[in-house]
Short mmCIF file of C-alpha atoms and ligand atoms in Angstrom, two decimals:
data_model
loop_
_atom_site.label_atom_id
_atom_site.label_comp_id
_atom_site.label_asym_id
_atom_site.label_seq_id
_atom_site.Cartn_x
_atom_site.Cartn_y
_atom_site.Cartn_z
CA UNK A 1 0.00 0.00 0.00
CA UNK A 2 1.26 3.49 -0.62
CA UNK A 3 1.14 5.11 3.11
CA UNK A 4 1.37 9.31 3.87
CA UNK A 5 3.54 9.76 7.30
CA UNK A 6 2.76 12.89 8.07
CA UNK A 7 6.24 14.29 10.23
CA UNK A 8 7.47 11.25 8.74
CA UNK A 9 11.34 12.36 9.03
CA UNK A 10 10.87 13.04 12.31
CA UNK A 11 12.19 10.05 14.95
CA UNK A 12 9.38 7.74 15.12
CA UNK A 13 8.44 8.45 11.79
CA UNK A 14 12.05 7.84 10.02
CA UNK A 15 12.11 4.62 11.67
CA UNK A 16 8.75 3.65 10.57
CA UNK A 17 9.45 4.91 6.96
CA UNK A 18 11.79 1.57 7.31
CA UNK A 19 9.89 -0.81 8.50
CA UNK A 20 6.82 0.30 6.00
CA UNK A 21 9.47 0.03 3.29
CA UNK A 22 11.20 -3.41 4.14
CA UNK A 23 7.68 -5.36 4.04
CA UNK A 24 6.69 -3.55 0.72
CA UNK A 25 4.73 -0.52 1.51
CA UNK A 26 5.76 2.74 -0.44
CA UNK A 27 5.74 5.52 2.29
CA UNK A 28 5.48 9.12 1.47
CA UNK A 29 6.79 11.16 3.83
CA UNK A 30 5.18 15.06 4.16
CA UNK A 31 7.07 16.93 6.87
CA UNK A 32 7.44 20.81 7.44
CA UNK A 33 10.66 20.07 9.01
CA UNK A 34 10.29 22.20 12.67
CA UNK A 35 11.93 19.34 14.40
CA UNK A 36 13.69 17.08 11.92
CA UNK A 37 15.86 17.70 9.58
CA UNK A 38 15.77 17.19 5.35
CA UNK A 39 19.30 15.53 5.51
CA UNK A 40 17.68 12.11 7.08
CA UNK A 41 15.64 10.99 4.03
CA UNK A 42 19.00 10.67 2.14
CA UNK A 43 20.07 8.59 5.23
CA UNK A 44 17.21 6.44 4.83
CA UNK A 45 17.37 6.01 1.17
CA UNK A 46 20.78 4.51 2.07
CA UNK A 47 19.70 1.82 4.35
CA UNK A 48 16.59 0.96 2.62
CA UNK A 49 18.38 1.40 -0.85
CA UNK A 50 15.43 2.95 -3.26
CA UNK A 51 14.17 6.43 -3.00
CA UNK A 52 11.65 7.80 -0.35
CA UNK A 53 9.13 10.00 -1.47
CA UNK A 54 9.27 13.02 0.40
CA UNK A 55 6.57 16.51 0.53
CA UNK A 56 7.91 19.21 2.17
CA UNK A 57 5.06 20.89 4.06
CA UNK A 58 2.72 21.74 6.94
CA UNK A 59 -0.21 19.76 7.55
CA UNK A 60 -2.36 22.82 8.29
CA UNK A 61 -1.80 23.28 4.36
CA UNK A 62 -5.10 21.53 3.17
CA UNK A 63 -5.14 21.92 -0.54
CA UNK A 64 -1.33 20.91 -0.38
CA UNK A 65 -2.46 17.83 1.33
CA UNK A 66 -5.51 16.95 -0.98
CA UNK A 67 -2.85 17.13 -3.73
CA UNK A 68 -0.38 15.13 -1.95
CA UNK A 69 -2.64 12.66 -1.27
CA UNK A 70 -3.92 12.36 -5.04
CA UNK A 71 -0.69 12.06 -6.59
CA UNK A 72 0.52 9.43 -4.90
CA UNK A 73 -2.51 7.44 -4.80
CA UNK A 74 -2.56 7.01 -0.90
CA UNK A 75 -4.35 4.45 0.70
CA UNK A 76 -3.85 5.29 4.48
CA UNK A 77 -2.55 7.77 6.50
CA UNK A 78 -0.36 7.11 9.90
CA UNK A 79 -0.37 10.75 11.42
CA UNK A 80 2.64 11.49 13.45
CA UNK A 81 3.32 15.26 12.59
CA UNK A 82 2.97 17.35 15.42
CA UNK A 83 4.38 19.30 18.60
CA UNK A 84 5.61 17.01 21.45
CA UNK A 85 7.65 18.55 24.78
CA UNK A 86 5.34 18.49 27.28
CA UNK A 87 7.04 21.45 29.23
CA UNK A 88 6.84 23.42 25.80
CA UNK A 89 3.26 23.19 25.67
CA UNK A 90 2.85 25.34 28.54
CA UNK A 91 4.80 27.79 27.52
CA UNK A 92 3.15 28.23 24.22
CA UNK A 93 0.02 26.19 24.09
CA UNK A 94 -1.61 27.83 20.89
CA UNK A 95 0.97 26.76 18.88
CA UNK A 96 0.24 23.17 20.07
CA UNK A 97 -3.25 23.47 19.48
CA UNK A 98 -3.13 24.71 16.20
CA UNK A 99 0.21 22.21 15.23
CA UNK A 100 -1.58 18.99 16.49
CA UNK A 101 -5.45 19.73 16.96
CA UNK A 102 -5.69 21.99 13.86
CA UNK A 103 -3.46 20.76 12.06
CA UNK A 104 -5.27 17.25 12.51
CA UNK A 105 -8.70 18.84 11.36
CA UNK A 106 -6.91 20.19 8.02
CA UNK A 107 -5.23 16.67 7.69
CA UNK A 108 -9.24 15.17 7.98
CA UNK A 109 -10.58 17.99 5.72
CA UNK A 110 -7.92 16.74 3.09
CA UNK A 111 -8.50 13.09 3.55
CA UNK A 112 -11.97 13.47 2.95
CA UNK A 113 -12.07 14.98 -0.31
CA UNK A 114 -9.27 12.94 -1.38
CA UNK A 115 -11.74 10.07 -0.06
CA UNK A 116 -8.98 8.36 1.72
CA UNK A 117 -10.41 7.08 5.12
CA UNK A 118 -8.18 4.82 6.90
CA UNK A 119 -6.26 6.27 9.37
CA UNK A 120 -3.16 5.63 12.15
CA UNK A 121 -2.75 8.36 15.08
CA UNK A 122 -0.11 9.10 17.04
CA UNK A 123 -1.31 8.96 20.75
CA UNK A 124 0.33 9.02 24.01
CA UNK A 125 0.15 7.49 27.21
CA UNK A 126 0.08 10.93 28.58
CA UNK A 127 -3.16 10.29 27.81
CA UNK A 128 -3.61 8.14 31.23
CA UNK A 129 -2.69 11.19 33.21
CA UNK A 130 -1.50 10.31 36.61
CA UNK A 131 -2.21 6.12 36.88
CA UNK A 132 -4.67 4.90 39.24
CA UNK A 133 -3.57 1.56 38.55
CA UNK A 134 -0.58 -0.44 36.81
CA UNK A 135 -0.25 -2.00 34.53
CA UNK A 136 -2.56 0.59 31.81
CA UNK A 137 -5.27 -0.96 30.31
CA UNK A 138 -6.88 1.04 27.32
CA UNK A 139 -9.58 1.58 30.18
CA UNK A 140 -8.45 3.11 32.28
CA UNK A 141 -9.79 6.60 32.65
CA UNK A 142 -8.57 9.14 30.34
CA UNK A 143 -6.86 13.03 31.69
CA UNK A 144 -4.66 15.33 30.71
CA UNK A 145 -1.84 17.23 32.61
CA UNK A 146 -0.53 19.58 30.27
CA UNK A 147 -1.80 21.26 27.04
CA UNK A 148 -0.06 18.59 24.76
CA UNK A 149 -1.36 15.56 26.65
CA UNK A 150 -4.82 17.80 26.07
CA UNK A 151 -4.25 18.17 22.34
CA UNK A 152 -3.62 14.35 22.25
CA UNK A 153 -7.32 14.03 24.25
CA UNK A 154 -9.04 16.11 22.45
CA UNK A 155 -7.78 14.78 18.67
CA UNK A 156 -8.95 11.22 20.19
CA UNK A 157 -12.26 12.18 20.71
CA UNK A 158 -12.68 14.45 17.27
CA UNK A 159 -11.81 11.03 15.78
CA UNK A 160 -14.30 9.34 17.51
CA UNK A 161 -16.94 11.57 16.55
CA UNK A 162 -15.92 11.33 12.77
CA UNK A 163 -16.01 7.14 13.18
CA UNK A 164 -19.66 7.58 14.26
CA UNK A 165 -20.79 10.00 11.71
CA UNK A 166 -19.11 7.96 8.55
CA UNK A 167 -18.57 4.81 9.10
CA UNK A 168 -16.55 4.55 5.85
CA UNK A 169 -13.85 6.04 8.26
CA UNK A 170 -11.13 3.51 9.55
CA UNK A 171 -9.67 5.11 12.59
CA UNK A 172 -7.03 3.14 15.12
CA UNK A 173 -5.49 5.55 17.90
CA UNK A 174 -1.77 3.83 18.70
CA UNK A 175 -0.87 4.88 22.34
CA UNK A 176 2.98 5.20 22.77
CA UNK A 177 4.78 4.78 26.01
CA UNK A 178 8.53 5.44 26.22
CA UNK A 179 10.04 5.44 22.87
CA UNK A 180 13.57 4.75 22.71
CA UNK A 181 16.77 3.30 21.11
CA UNK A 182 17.68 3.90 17.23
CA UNK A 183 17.80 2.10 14.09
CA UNK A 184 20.66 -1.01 13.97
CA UNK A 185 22.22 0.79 11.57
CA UNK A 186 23.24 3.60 13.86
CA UNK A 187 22.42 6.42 11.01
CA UNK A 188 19.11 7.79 12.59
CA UNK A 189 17.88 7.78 15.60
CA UNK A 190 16.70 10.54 18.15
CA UNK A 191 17.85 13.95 17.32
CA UNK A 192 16.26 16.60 19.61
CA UNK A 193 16.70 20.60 19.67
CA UNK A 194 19.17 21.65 22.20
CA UNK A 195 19.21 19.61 25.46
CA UNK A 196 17.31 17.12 25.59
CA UNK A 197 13.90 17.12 27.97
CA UNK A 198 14.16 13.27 27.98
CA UNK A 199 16.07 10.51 29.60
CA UNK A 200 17.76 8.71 26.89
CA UNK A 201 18.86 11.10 25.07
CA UNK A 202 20.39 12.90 27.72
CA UNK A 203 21.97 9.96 29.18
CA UNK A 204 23.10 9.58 25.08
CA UNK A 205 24.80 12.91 25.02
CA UNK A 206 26.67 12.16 28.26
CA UNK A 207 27.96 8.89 27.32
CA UNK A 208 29.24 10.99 24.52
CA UNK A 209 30.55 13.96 26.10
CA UNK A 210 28.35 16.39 25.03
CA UNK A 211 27.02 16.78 28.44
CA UNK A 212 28.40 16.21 31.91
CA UNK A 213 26.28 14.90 34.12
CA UNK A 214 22.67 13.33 34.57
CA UNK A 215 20.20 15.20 36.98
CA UNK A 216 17.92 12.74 38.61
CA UNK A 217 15.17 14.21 38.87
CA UNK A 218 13.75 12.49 42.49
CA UNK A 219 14.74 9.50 44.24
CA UNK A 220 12.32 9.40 46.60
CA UNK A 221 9.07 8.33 44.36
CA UNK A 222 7.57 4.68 46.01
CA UNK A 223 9.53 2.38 43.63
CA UNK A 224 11.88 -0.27 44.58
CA UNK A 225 14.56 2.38 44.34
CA UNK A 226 12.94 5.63 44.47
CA UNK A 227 13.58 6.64 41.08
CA UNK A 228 10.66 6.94 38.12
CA UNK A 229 9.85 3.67 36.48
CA UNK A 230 8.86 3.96 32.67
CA UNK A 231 7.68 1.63 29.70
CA UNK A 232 10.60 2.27 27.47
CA UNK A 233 9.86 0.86 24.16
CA UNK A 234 12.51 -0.22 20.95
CA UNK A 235 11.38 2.69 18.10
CA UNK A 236 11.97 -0.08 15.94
CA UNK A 237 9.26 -2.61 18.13
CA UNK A 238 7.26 0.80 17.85
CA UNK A 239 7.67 1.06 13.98
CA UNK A 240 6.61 -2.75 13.40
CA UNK A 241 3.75 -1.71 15.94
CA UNK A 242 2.56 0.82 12.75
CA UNK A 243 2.92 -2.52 10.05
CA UNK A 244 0.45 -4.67 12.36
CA UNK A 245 -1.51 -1.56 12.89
CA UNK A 246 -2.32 -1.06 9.06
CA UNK A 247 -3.51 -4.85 9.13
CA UNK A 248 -5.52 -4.55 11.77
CA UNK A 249 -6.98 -1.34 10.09
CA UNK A 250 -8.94 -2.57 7.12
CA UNK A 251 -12.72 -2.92 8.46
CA UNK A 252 -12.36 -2.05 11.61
CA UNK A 253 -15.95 -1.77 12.72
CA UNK A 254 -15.39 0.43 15.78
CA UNK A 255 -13.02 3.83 16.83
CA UNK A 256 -10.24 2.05 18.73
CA UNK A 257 -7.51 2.63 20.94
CA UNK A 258 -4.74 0.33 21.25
CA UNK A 259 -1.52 0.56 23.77
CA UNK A 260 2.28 0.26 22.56
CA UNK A 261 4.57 -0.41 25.33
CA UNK A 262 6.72 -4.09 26.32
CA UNK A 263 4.79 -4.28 29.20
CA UNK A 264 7.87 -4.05 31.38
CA UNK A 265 8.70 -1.00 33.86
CA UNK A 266 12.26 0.32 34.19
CA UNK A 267 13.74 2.32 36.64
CA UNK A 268 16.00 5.60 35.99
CA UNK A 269 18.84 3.58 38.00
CA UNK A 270 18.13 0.72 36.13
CA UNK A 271 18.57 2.89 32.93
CA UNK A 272 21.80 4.51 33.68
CA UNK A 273 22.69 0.59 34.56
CA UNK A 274 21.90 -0.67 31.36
CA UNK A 275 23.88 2.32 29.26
CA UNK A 276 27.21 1.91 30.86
CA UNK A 277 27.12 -1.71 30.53
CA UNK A 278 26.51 -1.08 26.32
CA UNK A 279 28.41 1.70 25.90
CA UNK A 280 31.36 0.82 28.63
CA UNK A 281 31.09 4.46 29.67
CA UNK A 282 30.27 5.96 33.45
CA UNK A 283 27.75 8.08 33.11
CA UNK A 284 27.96 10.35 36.25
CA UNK A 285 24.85 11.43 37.70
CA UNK A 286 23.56 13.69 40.96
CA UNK A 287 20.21 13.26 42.81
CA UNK A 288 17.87 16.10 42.73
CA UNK A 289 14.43 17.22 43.57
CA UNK A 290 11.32 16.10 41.77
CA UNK A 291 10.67 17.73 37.73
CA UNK A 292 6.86 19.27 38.06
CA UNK A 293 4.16 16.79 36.35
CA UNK A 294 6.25 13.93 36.50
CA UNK A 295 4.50 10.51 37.70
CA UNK A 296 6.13 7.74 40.14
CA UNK A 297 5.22 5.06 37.56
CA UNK A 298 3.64 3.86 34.19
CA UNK A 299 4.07 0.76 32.38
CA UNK A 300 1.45 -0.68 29.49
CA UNK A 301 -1.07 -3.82 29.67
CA UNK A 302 -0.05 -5.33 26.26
CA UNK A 303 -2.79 -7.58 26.37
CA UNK A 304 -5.02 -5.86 23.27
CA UNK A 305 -1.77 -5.24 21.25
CA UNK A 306 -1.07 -9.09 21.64
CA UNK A 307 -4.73 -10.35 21.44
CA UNK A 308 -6.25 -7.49 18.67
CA UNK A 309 -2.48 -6.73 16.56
CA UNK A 310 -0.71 -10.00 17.30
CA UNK A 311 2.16 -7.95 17.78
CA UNK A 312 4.83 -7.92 21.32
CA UNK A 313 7.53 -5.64 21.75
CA UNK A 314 10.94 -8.09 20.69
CA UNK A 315 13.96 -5.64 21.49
CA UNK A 316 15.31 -5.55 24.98
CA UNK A 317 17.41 -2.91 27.10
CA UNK A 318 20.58 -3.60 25.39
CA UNK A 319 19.53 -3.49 21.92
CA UNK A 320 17.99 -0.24 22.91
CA UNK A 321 21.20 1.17 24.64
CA UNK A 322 23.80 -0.43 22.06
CA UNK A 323 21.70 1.38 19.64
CA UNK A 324 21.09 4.34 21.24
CA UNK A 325 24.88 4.90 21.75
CA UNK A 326 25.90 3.42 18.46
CA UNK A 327 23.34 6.28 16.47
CA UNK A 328 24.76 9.43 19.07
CA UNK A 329 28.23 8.37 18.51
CA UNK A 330 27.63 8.72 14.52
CA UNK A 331 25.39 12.02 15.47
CA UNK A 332 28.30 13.04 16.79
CA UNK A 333 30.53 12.33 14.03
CA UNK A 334 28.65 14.71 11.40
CA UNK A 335 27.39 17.54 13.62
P1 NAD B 1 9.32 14.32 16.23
O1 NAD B 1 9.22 15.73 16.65
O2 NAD B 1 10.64 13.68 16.07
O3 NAD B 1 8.54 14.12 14.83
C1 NAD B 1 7.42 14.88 14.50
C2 NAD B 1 7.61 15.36 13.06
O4 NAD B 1 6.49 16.15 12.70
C3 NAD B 1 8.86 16.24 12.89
O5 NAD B 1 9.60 15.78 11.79
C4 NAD B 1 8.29 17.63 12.64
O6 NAD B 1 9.10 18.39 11.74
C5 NAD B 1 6.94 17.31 12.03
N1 NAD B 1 5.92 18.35 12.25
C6 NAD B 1 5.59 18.94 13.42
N2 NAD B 1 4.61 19.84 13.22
C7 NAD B 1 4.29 19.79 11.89
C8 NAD B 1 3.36 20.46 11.06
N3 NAD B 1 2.55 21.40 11.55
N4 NAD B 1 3.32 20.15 9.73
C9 NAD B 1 4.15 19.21 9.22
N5 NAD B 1 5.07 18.54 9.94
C10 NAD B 1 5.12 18.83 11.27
O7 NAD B 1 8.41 13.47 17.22
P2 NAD B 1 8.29 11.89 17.42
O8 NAD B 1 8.97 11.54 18.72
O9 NAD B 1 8.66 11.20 16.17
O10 NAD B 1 6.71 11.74 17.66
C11 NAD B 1 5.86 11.49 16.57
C12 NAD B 1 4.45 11.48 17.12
O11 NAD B 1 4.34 10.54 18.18
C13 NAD B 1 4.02 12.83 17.71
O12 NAD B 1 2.66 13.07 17.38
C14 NAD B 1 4.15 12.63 19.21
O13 NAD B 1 3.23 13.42 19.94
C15 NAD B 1 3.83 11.17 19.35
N6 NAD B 1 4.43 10.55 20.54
C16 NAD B 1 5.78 10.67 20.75
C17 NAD B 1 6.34 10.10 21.91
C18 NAD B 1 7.81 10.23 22.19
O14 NAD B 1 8.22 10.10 23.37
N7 NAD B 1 8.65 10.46 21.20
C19 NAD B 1 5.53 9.43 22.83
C20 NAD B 1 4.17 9.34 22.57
C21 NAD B 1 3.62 9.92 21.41
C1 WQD B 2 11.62 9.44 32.00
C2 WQD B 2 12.09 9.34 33.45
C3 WQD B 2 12.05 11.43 34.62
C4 WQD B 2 15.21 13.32 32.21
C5 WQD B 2 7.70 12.05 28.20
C6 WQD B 2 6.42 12.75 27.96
C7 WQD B 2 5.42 11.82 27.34
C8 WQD B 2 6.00 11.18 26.09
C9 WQD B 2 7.30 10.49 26.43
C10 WQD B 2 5.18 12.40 24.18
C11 WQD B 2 11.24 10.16 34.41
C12 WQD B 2 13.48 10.92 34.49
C13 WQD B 2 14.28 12.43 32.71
C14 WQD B 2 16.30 13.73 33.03
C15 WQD B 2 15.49 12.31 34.77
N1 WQD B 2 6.19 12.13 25.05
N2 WQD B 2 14.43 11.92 33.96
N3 WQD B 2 16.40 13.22 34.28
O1 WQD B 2 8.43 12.10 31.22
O2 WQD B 2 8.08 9.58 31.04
O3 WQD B 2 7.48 11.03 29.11
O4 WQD B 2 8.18 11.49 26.99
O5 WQD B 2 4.11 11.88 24.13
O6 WQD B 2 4.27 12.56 27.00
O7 WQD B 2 5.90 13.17 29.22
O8 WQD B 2 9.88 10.67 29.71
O9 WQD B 2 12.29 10.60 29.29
O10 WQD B 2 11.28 12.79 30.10
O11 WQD B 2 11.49 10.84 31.69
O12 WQD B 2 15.61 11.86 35.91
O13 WQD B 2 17.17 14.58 32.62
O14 WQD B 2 13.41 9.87 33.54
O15 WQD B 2 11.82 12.01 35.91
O16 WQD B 2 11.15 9.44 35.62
P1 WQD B 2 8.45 10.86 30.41
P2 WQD B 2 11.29 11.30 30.14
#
């Protein structure tokens, strides 16, 4: 099938680009390149070895879009473009709600008069809020804690409503816990703005030597060591996550919402454990207090993702960390 990823050359999106591409999807990539950068579709052309269709362009841009999806003849849409740091969003939370929630209805707008009506979103388990029980079903009650975790809510439920007014519409909401780790190759992988807001890439740019030290923010959350416990998922497991996803798609008869996470909590501590053993580096750290908004824990039920995609997480800590360190050494090497 020939599949739009909107913010396709952004992380998750690069890496699903290849796994689209290796089971013999054509993806077309349409990115307005705010936090990505043009130079990694010629990376990816090189490890998938055939040219990648890339738009250059902002999804608010609806007669772009309708084009866009004409001329290549798309047959669904996986929708990753949009504003992410959750700090950022209060800062400036117009932007993200005319970036993601705006910038979804345009994407809709354009997808309905190019009559193509099967789509993949780009949720988050920020959706969850602040747990009231682990593992996270897909029922468990929905909040939001910040504007972007809002823009994420709100996007969920405009797709709902669309489901139940045409049900012509194939709609699957993908909710993404910790995505981390890089592409075997080492030649993409994360690549934030400035310093980075989260873990692994921070810990990434001090194994390297770009930065000095890790804070930690709190060690005195109830886990077995006091430090926040995550889902951190392979962007690669994620990526496959999208090819079971587009299965799973065709006919589905209801608006669904499906979890993406291995199921399995990890510690900060455990983290910073699991780096130095892959990358044979110390990476120095400091205890300090608390960051605002942050949770104790959150881990996924994988139980619909098994039962509904037939799809489990593969990669484990040190494929993520021997990635991780293998892509920010290269980063390093061409900045
Ligand atoms: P990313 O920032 O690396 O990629 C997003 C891409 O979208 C970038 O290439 C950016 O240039 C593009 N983009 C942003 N606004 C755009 C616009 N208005 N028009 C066109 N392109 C635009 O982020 P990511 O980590 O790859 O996340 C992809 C999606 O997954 C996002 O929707 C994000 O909210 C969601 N998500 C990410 C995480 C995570 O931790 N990375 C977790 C849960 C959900
Ligand atoms: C992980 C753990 C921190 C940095 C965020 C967004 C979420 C989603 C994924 C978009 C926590 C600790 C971190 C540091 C630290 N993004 N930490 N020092 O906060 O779980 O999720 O990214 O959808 O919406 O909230 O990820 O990597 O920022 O933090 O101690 O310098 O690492 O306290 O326990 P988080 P994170």
């Amino acid at each position: 099938m020939n599949i739009l990823l909107t913010g396709g050359a952004g992380y998750i999106g690069s890496h699903t680009v290849i796994a689209l591409s290796e089971a013999g999807h054509t993806p077309v990539i349409y990115d307005n390149f705010c936090n990505s950068n043009k130079s990694v579709v010629e990376r990816l052309e090189k490890i998938i070895g055939k040219p990648v269709a890339m738009v250059e362009g902002d999804i608010r841009d609806t007669p772009l879009l309708t084009k866009t999806l004409q001329n290549h003849e798309i047959n669904a849409v996986i929708h990753f473009a949009g504003l992410k740091a959750v700090g950022e969003s209060s800062i400036i939370p117009l932007e993200y709600y005319s970036s993601n929630v705006y910038g979804t209805l345009c994407l809709l707008e354009a997808m309905n008069q190019a009559r193509v009506k099967n789509l993949v979103f780009s949720s988050s388990a920020t959706v969850y809020g602040d747990p009231q029980y682990l593992p996270l079903d897909e029922q468990h009650p929905l909040s939001a804690t910040n504007p972007y975790g809002r823009t994420k809510l709100h996007i969920e439920e405009i797709l709902k409503d669309l489901k139940a007014s045409d049900s012509e519409w194939n709609v699957l909401c993908l909710r993404y816990f910790n995505p981390v780790g890089a592409h075997v190759s080492g030649l993409i992988g994360e690549d934030p703005n400035g310093v980075p807001n989260n873990l692994l890439p921070f810990i990434a740019q001090v194994a390297a030597g770009k930065l000095a030290k890790l804070k930690i923010f709190g060690n005195d959350y109830s886990t077995p060591d006091g430090t926040g416990v995550r889902d951190y998922i392979h962007v690669m497991d994620l990526a496959e996550g999208h090819l079971a996803a587009l299965s799973y798609l065709e006919g589905l008869s209801d608006w669904t919402a499906i979890n993406l996470g291995t199921g399995q909590g990890y510690s900060v501590l455990e983290m910073i454990k699991a780096y130095e053993m892959a990358s044979r580096i110390e990476i120095p750290f400091e205890f300090t207090l608390r960051r605002p908004g942050d949770i104790a824990a959150c881990y996924a039920s994988v139980e619909k993702a098994k039962s509904d995609l037939g799809w489990v997480a593969k990669r484990g800590l040190e494929d993520i960390c021997v990635s991780s360190y293998k892509w920010q050494t290269y980063r390093s090497s061409i900045a």
